[in-house]
CSV table of C-alpha atoms in Angstrom, one decimal:
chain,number,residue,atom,x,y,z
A,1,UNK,CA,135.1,88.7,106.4
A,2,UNK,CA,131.8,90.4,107.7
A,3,UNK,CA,132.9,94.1,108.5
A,4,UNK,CA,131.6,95.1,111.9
A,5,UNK,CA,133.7,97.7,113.8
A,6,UNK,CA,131.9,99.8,116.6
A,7,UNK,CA,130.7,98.7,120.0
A,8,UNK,CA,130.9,95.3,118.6
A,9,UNK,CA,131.6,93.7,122.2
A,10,UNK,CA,128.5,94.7,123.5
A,11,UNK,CA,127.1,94.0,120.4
A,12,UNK,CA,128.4,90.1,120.7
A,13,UNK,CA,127.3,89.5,124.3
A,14,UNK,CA,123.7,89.7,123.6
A,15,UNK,CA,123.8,88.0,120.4
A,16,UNK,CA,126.7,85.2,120.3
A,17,UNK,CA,126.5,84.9,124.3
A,18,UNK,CA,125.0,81.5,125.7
A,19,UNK,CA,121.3,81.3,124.8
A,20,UNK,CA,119.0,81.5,127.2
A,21,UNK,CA,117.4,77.9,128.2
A,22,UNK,CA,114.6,79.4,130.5
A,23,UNK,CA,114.0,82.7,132.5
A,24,UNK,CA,115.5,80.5,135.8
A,25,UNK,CA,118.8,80.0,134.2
A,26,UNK,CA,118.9,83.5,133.0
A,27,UNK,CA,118.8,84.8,136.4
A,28,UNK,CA,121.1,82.5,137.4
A,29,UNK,CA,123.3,81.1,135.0
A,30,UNK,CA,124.1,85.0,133.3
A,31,UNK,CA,123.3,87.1,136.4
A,32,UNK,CA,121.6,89.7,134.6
A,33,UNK,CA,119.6,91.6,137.5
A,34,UNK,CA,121.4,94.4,139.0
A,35,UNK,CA,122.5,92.7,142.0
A,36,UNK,CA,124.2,89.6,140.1
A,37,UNK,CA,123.2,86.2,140.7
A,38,UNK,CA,123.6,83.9,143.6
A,39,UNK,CA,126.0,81.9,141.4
A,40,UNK,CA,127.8,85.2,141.2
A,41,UNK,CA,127.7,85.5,144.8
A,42,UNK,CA,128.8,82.0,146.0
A,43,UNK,CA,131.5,81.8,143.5
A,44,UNK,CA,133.6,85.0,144.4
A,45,UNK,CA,136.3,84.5,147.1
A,46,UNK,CA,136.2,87.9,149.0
A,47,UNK,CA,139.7,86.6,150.7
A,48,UNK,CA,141.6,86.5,147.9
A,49,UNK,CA,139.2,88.7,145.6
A,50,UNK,CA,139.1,86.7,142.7
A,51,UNK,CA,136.3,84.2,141.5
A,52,UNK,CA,137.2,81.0,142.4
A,53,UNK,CA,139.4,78.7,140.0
A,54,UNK,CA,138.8,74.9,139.4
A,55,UNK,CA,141.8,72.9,140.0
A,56,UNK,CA,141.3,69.0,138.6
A,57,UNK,CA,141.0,67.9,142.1
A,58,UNK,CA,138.3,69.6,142.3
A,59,UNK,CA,136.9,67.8,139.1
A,60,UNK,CA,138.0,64.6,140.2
A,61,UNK,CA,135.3,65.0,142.8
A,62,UNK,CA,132.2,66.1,140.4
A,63,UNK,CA,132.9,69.6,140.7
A,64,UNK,CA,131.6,71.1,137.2
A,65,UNK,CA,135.0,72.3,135.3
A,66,UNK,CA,133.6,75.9,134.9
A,67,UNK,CA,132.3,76.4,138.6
A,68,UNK,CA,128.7,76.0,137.4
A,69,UNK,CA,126.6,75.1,140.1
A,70,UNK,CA,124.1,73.0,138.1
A,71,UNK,CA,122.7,71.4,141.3
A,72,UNK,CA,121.2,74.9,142.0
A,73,UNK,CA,119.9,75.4,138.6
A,74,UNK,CA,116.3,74.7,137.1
A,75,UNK,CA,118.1,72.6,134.5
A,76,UNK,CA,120.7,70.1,134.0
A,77,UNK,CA,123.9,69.9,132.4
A,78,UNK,CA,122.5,67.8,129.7
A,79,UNK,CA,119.3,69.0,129.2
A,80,UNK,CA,121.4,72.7,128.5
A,81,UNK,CA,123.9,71.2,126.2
A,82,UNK,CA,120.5,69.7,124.2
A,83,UNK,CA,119.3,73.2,124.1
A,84,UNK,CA,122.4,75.0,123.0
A,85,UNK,CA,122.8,72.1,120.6
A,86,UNK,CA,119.3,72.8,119.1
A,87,UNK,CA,119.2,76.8,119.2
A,88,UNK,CA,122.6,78.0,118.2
A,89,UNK,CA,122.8,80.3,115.4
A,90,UNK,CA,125.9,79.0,113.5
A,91,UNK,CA,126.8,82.4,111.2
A,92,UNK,CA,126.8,81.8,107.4
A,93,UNK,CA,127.7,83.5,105.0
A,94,UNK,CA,126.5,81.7,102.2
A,95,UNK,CA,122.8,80.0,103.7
A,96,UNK,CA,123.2,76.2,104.3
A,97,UNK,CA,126.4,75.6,104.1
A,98,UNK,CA,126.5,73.6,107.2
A,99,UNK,CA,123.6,71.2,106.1
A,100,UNK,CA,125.5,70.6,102.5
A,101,UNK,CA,128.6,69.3,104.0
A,102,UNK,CA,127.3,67.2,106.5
A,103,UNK,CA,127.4,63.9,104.3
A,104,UNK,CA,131.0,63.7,103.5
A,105,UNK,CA,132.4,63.9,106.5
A,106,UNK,CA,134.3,61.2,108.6
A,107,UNK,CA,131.9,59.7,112.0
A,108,UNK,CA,135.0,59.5,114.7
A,109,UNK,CA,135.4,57.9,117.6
A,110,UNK,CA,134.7,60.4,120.5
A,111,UNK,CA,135.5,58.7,124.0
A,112,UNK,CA,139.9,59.4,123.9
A,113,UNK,CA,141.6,61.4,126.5
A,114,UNK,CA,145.0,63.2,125.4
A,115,UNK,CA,144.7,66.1,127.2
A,116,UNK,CA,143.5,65.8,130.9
A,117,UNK,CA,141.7,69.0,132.6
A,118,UNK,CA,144.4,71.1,135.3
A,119,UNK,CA,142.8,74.2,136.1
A,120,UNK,CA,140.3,76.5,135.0
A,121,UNK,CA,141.2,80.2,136.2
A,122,UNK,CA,138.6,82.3,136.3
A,123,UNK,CA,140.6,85.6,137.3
A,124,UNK,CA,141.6,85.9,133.3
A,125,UNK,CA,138.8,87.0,131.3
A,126,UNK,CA,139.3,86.4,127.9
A,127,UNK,CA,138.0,88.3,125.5
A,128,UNK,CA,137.2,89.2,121.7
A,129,UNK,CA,136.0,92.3,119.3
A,130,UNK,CA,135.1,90.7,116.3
A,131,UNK,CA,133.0,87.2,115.9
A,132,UNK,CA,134.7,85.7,113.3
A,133,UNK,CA,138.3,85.9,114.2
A,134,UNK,CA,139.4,83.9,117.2
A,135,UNK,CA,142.7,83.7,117.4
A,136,UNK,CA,143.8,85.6,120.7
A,137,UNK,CA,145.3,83.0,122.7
A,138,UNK,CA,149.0,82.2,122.5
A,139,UNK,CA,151.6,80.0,124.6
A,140,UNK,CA,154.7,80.4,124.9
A,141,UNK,CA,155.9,77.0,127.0
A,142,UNK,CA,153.9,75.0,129.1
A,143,UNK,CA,153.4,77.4,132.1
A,144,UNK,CA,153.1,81.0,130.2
A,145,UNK,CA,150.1,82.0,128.1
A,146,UNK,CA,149.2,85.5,126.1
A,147,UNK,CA,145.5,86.6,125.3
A,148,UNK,CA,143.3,89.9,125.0
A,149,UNK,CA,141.2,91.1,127.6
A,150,UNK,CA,139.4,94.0,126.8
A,151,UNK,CA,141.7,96.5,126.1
A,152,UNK,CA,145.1,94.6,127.4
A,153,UNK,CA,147.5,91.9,126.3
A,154,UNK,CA,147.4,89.8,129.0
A,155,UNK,CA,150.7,87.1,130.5
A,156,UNK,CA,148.8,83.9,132.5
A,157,UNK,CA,151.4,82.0,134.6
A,158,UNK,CA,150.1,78.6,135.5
A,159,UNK,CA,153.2,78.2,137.2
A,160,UNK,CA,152.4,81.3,140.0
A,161,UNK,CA,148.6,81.8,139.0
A,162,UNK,CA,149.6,85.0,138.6
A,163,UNK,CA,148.3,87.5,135.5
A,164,UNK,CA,150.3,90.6,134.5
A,165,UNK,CA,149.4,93.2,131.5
A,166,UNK,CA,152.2,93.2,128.4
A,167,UNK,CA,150.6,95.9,126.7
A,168,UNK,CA,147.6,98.4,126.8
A,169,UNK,CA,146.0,99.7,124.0
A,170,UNK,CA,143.0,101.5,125.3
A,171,UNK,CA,144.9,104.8,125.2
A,172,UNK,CA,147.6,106.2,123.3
A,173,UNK,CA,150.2,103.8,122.2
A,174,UNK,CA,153.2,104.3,120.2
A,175,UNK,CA,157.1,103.7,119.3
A,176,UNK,CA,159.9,104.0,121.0
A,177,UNK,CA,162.4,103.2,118.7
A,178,UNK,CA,162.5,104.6,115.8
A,179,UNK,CA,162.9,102.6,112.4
A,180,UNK,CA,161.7,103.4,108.4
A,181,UNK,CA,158.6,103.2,108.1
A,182,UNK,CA,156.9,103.3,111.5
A,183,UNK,CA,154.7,105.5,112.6
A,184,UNK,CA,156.3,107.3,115.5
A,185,UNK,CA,153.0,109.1,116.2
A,186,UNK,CA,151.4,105.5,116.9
A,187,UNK,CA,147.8,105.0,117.5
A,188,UNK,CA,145.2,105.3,119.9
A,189,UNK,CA,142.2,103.6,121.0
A,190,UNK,CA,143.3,100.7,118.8
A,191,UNK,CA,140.8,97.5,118.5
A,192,UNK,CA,142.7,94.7,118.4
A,193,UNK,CA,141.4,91.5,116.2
A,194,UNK,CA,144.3,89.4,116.0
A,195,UNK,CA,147.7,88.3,118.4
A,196,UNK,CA,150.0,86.2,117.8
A,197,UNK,CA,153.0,85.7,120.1
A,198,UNK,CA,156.2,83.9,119.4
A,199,UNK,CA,160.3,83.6,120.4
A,200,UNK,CA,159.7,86.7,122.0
A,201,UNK,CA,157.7,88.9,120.2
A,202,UNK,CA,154.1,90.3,120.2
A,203,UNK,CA,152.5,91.3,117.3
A,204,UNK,CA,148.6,92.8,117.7
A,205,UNK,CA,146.3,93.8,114.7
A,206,UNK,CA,143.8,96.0,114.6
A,207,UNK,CA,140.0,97.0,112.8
A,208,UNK,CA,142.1,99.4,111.1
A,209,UNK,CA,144.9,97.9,109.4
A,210,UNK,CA,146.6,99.2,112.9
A,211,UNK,CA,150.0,96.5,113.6
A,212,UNK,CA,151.5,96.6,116.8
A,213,UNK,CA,154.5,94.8,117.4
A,214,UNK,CA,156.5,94.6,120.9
A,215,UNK,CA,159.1,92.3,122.0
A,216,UNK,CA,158.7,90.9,125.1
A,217,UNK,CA,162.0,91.1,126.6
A,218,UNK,CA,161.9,95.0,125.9
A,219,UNK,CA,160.3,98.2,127.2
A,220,UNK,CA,157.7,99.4,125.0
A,221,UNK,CA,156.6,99.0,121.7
A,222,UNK,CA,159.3,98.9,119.2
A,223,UNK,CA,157.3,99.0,115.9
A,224,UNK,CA,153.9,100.2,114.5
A,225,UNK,CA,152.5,100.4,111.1
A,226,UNK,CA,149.4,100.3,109.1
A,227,UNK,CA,149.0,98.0,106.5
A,228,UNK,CA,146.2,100.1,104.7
A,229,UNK,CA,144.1,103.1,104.6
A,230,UNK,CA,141.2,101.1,102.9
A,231,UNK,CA,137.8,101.5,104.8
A,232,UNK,CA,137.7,97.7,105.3
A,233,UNK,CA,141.3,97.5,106.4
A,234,UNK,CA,141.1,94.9,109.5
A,235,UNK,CA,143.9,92.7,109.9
A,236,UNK,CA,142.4,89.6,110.0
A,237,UNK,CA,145.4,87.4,111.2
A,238,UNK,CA,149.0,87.0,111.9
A,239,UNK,CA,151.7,84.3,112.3
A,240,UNK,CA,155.5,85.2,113.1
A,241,UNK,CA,158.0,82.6,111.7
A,242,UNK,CA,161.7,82.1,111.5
A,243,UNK,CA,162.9,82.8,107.7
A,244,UNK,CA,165.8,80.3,105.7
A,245,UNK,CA,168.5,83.2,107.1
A,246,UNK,CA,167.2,83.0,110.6
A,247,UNK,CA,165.9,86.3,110.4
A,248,UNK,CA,162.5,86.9,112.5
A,249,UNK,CA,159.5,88.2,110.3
A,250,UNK,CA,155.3,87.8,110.2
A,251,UNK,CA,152.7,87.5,108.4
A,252,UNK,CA,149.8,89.8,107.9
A,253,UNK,CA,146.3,88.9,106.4
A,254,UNK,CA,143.9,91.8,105.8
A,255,UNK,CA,140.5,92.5,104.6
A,256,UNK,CA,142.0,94.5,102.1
A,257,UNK,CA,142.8,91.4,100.0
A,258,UNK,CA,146.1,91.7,100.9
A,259,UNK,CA,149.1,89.6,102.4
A,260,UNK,CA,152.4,91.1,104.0
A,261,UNK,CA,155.4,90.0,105.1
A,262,UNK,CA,157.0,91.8,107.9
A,263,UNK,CA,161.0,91.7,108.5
A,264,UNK,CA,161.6,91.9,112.0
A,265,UNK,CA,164.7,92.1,111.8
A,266,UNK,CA,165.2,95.3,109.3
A,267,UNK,CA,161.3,96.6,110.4
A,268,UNK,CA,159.9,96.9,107.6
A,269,UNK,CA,157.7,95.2,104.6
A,270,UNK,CA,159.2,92.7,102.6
A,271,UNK,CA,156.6,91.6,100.7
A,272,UNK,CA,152.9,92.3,99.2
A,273,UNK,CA,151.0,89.8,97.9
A,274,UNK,CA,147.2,90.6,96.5
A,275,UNK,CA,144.4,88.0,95.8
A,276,UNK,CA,141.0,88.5,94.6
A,277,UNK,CA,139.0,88.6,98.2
A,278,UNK,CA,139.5,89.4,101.2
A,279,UNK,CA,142.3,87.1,103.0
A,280,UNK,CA,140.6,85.8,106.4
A,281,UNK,CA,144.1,83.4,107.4
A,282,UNK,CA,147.3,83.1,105.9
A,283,UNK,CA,149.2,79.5,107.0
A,284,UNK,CA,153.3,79.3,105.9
A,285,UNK,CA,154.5,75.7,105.3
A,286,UNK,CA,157.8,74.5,107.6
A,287,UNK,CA,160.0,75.1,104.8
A,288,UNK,CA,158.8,78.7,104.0
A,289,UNK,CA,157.7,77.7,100.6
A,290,UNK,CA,154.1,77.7,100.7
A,291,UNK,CA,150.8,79.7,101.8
A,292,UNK,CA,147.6,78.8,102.6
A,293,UNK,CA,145.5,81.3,101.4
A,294,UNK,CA,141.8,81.4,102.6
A,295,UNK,CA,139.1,84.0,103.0
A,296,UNK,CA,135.8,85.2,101.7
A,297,UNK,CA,135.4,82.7,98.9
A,298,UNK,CA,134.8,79.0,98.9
A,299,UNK,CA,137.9,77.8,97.3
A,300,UNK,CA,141.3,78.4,99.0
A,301,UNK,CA,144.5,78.9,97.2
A,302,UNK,CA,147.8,77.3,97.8
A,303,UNK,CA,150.3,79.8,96.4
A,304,UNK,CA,153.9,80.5,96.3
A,305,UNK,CA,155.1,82.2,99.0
A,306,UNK,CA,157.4,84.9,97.3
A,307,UNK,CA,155.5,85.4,93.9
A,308,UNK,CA,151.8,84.7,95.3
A,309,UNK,CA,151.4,82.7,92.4
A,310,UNK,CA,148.6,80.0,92.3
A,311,UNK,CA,149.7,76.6,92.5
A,312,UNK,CA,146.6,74.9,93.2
A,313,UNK,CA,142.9,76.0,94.3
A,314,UNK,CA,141.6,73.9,97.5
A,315,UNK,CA,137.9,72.7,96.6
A,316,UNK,CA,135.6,71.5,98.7
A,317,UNK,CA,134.3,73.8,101.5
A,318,UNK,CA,130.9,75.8,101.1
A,319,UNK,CA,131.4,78.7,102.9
A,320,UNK,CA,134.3,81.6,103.3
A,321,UNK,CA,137.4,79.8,105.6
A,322,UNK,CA,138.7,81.9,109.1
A,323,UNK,CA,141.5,79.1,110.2
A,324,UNK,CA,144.3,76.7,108.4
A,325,UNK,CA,147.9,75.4,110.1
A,326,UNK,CA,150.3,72.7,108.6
A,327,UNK,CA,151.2,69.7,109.9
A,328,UNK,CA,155.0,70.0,110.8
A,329,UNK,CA,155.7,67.3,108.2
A,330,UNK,CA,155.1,69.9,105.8
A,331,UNK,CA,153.3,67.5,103.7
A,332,UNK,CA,149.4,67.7,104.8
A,333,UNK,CA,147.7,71.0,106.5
A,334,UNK,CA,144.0,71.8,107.4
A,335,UNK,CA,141.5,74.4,106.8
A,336,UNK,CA,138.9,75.5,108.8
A,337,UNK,CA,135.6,76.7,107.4
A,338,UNK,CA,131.8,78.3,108.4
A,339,UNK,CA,130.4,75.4,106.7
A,340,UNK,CA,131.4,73.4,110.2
A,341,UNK,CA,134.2,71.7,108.8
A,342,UNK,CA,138.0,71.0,109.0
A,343,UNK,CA,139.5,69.4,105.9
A,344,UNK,CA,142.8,68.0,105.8
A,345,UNK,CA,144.6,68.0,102.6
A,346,UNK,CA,147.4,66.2,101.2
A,347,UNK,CA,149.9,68.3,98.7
A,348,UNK,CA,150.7,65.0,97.1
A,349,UNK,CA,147.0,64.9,95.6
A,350,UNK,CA,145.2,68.3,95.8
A,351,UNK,CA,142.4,67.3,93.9
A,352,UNK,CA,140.3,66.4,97.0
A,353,UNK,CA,140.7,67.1,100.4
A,354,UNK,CA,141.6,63.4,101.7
A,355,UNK,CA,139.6,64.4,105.2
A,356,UNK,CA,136.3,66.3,106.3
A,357,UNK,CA,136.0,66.6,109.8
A,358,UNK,CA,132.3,68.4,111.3
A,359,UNK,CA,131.8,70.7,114.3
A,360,UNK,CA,129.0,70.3,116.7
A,361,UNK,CA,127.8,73.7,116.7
A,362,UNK,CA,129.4,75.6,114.2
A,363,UNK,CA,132.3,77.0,112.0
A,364,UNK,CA,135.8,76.1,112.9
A,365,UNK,CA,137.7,79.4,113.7
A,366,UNK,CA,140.4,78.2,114.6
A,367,UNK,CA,143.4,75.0,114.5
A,368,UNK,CA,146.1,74.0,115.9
A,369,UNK,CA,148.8,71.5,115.7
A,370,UNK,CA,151.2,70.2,118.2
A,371,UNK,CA,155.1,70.3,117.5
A,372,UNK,CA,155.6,66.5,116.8
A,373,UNK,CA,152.3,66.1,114.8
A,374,UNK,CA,150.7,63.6,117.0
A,375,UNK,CA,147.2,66.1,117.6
A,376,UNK,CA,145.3,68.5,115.9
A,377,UNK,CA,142.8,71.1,117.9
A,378,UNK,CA,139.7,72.5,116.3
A,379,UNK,CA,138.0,75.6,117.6
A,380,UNK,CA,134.4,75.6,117.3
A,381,UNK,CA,132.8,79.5,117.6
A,382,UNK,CA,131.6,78.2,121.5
A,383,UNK,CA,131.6,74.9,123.2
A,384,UNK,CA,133.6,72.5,121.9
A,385,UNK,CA,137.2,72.3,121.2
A,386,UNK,CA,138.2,68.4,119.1
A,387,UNK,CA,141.6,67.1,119.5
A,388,UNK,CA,142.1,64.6,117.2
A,389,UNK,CA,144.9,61.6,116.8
A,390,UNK,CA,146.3,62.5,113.9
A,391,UNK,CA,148.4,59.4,113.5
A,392,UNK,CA,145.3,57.0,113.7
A,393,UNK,CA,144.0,58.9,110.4
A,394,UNK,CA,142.1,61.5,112.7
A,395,UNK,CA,139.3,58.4,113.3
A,396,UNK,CA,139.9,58.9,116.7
A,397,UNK,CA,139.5,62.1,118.8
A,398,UNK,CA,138.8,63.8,122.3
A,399,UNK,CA,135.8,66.3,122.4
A,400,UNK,CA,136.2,69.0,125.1
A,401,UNK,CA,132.7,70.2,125.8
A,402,UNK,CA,132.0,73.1,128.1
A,403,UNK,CA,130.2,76.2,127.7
A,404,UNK,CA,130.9,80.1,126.5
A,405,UNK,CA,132.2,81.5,123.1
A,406,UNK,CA,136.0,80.7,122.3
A,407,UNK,CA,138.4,83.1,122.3
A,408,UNK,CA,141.4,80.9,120.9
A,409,UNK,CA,143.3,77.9,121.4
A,410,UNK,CA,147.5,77.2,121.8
A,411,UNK,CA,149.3,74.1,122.4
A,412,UNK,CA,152.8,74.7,124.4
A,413,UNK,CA,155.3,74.5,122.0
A,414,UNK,CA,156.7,71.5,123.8
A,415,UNK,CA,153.6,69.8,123.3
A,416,UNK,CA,152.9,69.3,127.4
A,417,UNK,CA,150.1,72.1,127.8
A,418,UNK,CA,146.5,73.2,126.2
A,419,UNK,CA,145.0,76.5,126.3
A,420,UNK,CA,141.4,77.3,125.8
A,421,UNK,CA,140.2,81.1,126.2
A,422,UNK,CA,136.7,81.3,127.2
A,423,UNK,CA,134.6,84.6,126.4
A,424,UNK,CA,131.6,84.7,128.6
A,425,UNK,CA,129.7,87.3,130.4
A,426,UNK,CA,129.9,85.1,133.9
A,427,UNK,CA,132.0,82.4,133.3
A,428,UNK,CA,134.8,83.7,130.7
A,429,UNK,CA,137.9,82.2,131.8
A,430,UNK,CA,141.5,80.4,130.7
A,431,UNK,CA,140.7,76.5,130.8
A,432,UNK,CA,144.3,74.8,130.5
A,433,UNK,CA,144.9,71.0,130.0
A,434,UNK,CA,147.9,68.7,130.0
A,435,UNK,CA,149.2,66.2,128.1
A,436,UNK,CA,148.7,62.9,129.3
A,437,UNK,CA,151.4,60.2,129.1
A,438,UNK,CA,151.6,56.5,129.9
A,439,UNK,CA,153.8,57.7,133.0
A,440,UNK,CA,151.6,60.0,134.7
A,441,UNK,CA,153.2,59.1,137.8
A,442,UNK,CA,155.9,62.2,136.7
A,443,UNK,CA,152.2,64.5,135.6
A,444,UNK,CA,153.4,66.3,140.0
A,445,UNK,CA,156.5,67.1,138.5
A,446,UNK,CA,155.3,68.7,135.5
């Protein structure tokens, strides 16, 4: 993974922000001169001093689901999404990786609806630190939602519409409890890269090898470690899972080439596995056997998940890989790489990925499956979010399309809700949709 640490937020807005179509929708779209822009204006609700949400009502009647007022603007909707399509700077690491992969992947069909829009609420800004790594959006049931913004971990109720901070980090932030191994002096300032959030607990990592790790149903932070003293230490990604004996633990995946396990139950390191790049996402199969190994190579490895050993190396993508999940089945999982693709693989046959599935705009940061298997979400850097059918083969899928750089992406684990993160100067926000069933007379209830 690129190693940028520094003011790399600021950094991002001017380069990975929305490119400009003209000067007019600079102004107006971006409000970038001191006073802000009419949009700006219009859309803040002095009552209740918040920027207005967009409920699906509101949709239902041609309202834009971002509050973009693109009657006002100088260009349209379509003529924008042309130009973004066109002038987009996907980021590559190894040049024209995107063009190469482009013939062997699948043509789906585009026009299904799975997940119908509910609300887009504007009061939580999402955010990210780093470009590549996008996974900083997390639910925990249908109604409650974790992400970063800024400096805090942030809980969403859809329920209440109501936001609350879990954890700070802009300060001074340390343990209290004390176990082997932590660092009781804890960290400060820390920039955080990664979140995941699960069956109560928090875990955040940082640029430095910095791991954070607070359960939600306690005061404080209970644990915090550093994986590494290496130079290039960011923690790239975690995932917290239940072991065979019940016992909680996570995943680590660091620049430093390196992949820990974490006992959560015992707080401390139970394992340390090394591979020959740097380790962008780590993916454990449902019966704790398996890894996904993928980072700053072409080729991923599937390994053993106690010795590390090689099984098999996955062949196909043409640039370094930032996503992979397993289906629940346990039998097929996808990877997610800067050459625009998702490949789905089958560990009956790993000679060939059996599926190639191609972004719009860019590499695919981030994926998702939900709890029964029926769909699989795809995170493009910005704009587009596919969920695909993956009982039809993925040939069929549903193409969210909206506009601002994607901070991550969670199903509910009861399959009912879908949370996008939006990172944009004006319009970041939380975009949540639901699942839609053949009795949608019950969708008031939900």
């Amino acid at each position: 993974m690129s190693h940028q640490v520094g003011n790399e937020a600021d950094d991002m807005e001017e380069e990975y922000e929305m490119e400009d179509a003209d000067d007019d929708m600079d102004d107006e779209f971006h409000g970038r001169d001191a006073g802000g822009s009419d949009s700006d204006m219009d859309e803040y609700d002095y009552m209740n001093n918040r920027m207005q949400d967009t409920t699906a009502a509101q949709a239902r009647k041609g309202r834009d689901i971002q509050g973009i007022p693109w009657e006002r603007l100088s260009i349209t909707r379509d003529k924008y999404r042309q130009t973004r399509l066109e002038q987009y700077k996907n980021y590559e690491n190894i040049p024209q990786s995107g063009e190469g992969s482009e013939k062997e992947c699948k043509t789906t069909d585009k026009g299904a609806l799975y997940y119908a829009f509910r609300r887009n609420s504007r009061s939580v800004k999402s955010t990210i630190l780093h470009f590549q790594l996008r996974n900083l959006v997390w639910a925990t049931s249908k109604h409650d939602v974790y992400l970063m913004s800024h400096f805090s971990v942030m809980h969403w109720s859809s329920l209440t519409c109501t936001k609350s901070e879990v954890l700070n980090v802009s300060g001074h932030v340390a343990p209290c409890e004390k176990h082997p191994g932590s660092l009781l002096e804890g960290f400060t300032q820390t920039q955080v890269s990664t979140l995941a959030v699960k069956d109560k607990l928090l875990v955040a990592g940082g640029f430095q090898g910095e791991l954070i790790c607070k359960y939600l149903d306690r005061p404080g932070v209970s644990y915090c470690t550093r994986t590494t003293y290496d130079d290039n230490a960011i923690t790239n990604a975690v995932e917290i899972y239940t072991s065979c004996s019940g016992a909680l633990h996570f995943v680590a995946s660091n620049n430093d080439s390196g992949v820990r396990d974490f006992d959560m139950e015992k707080f401390q390191q139970s394992n340390h596995l090394r591979f020959p790049w740097p380790v962008n996402h780590t993916a454990l199969s449902p019966d704790g056997k398996l890894l996904i190994i993928v980072g700053d190579d072409p080729e991923g490895i599937l390994v053993d998940s106690r010795s590390g050993k090689a099984i098999t190396y996955l062949r196909g993508h043409l640039d370094y890989s930032f996503a992979s999940a397993w289906r629940p089945d346990g039998i097929t999982f996808a990877t997610g790489n800067q050459d625009k693709t998702c490949r789905i693989w089958d560990i009956r046959n790993l000679s060939k990925s059996v599926t190639a599935l191609k972004g719009n705009l860019g590499a695919i940061r981030s994926i998702r499956y939900t709890s029964d298997g029926r769909f699989m979400a795809m995170a493009e850097p910005a704009d587009f979010v596919h969920v695909f059918d993956v009982e039809s083969g993925y040939e069929k899928e549903q193409e969210i399309d909206f506009f601002g750089e994607i901070s991550g992406i969670s199903f509910s684990p009861d399959t009912e809700s879908l949370f996008v993160g939006v990172w944009d100067r004006t319009y970041g926000s939380l975009l949540e949709f639901g699942r839609r069933r053949n009795y949608s007379y019950l969708d008031t209830l939900i």
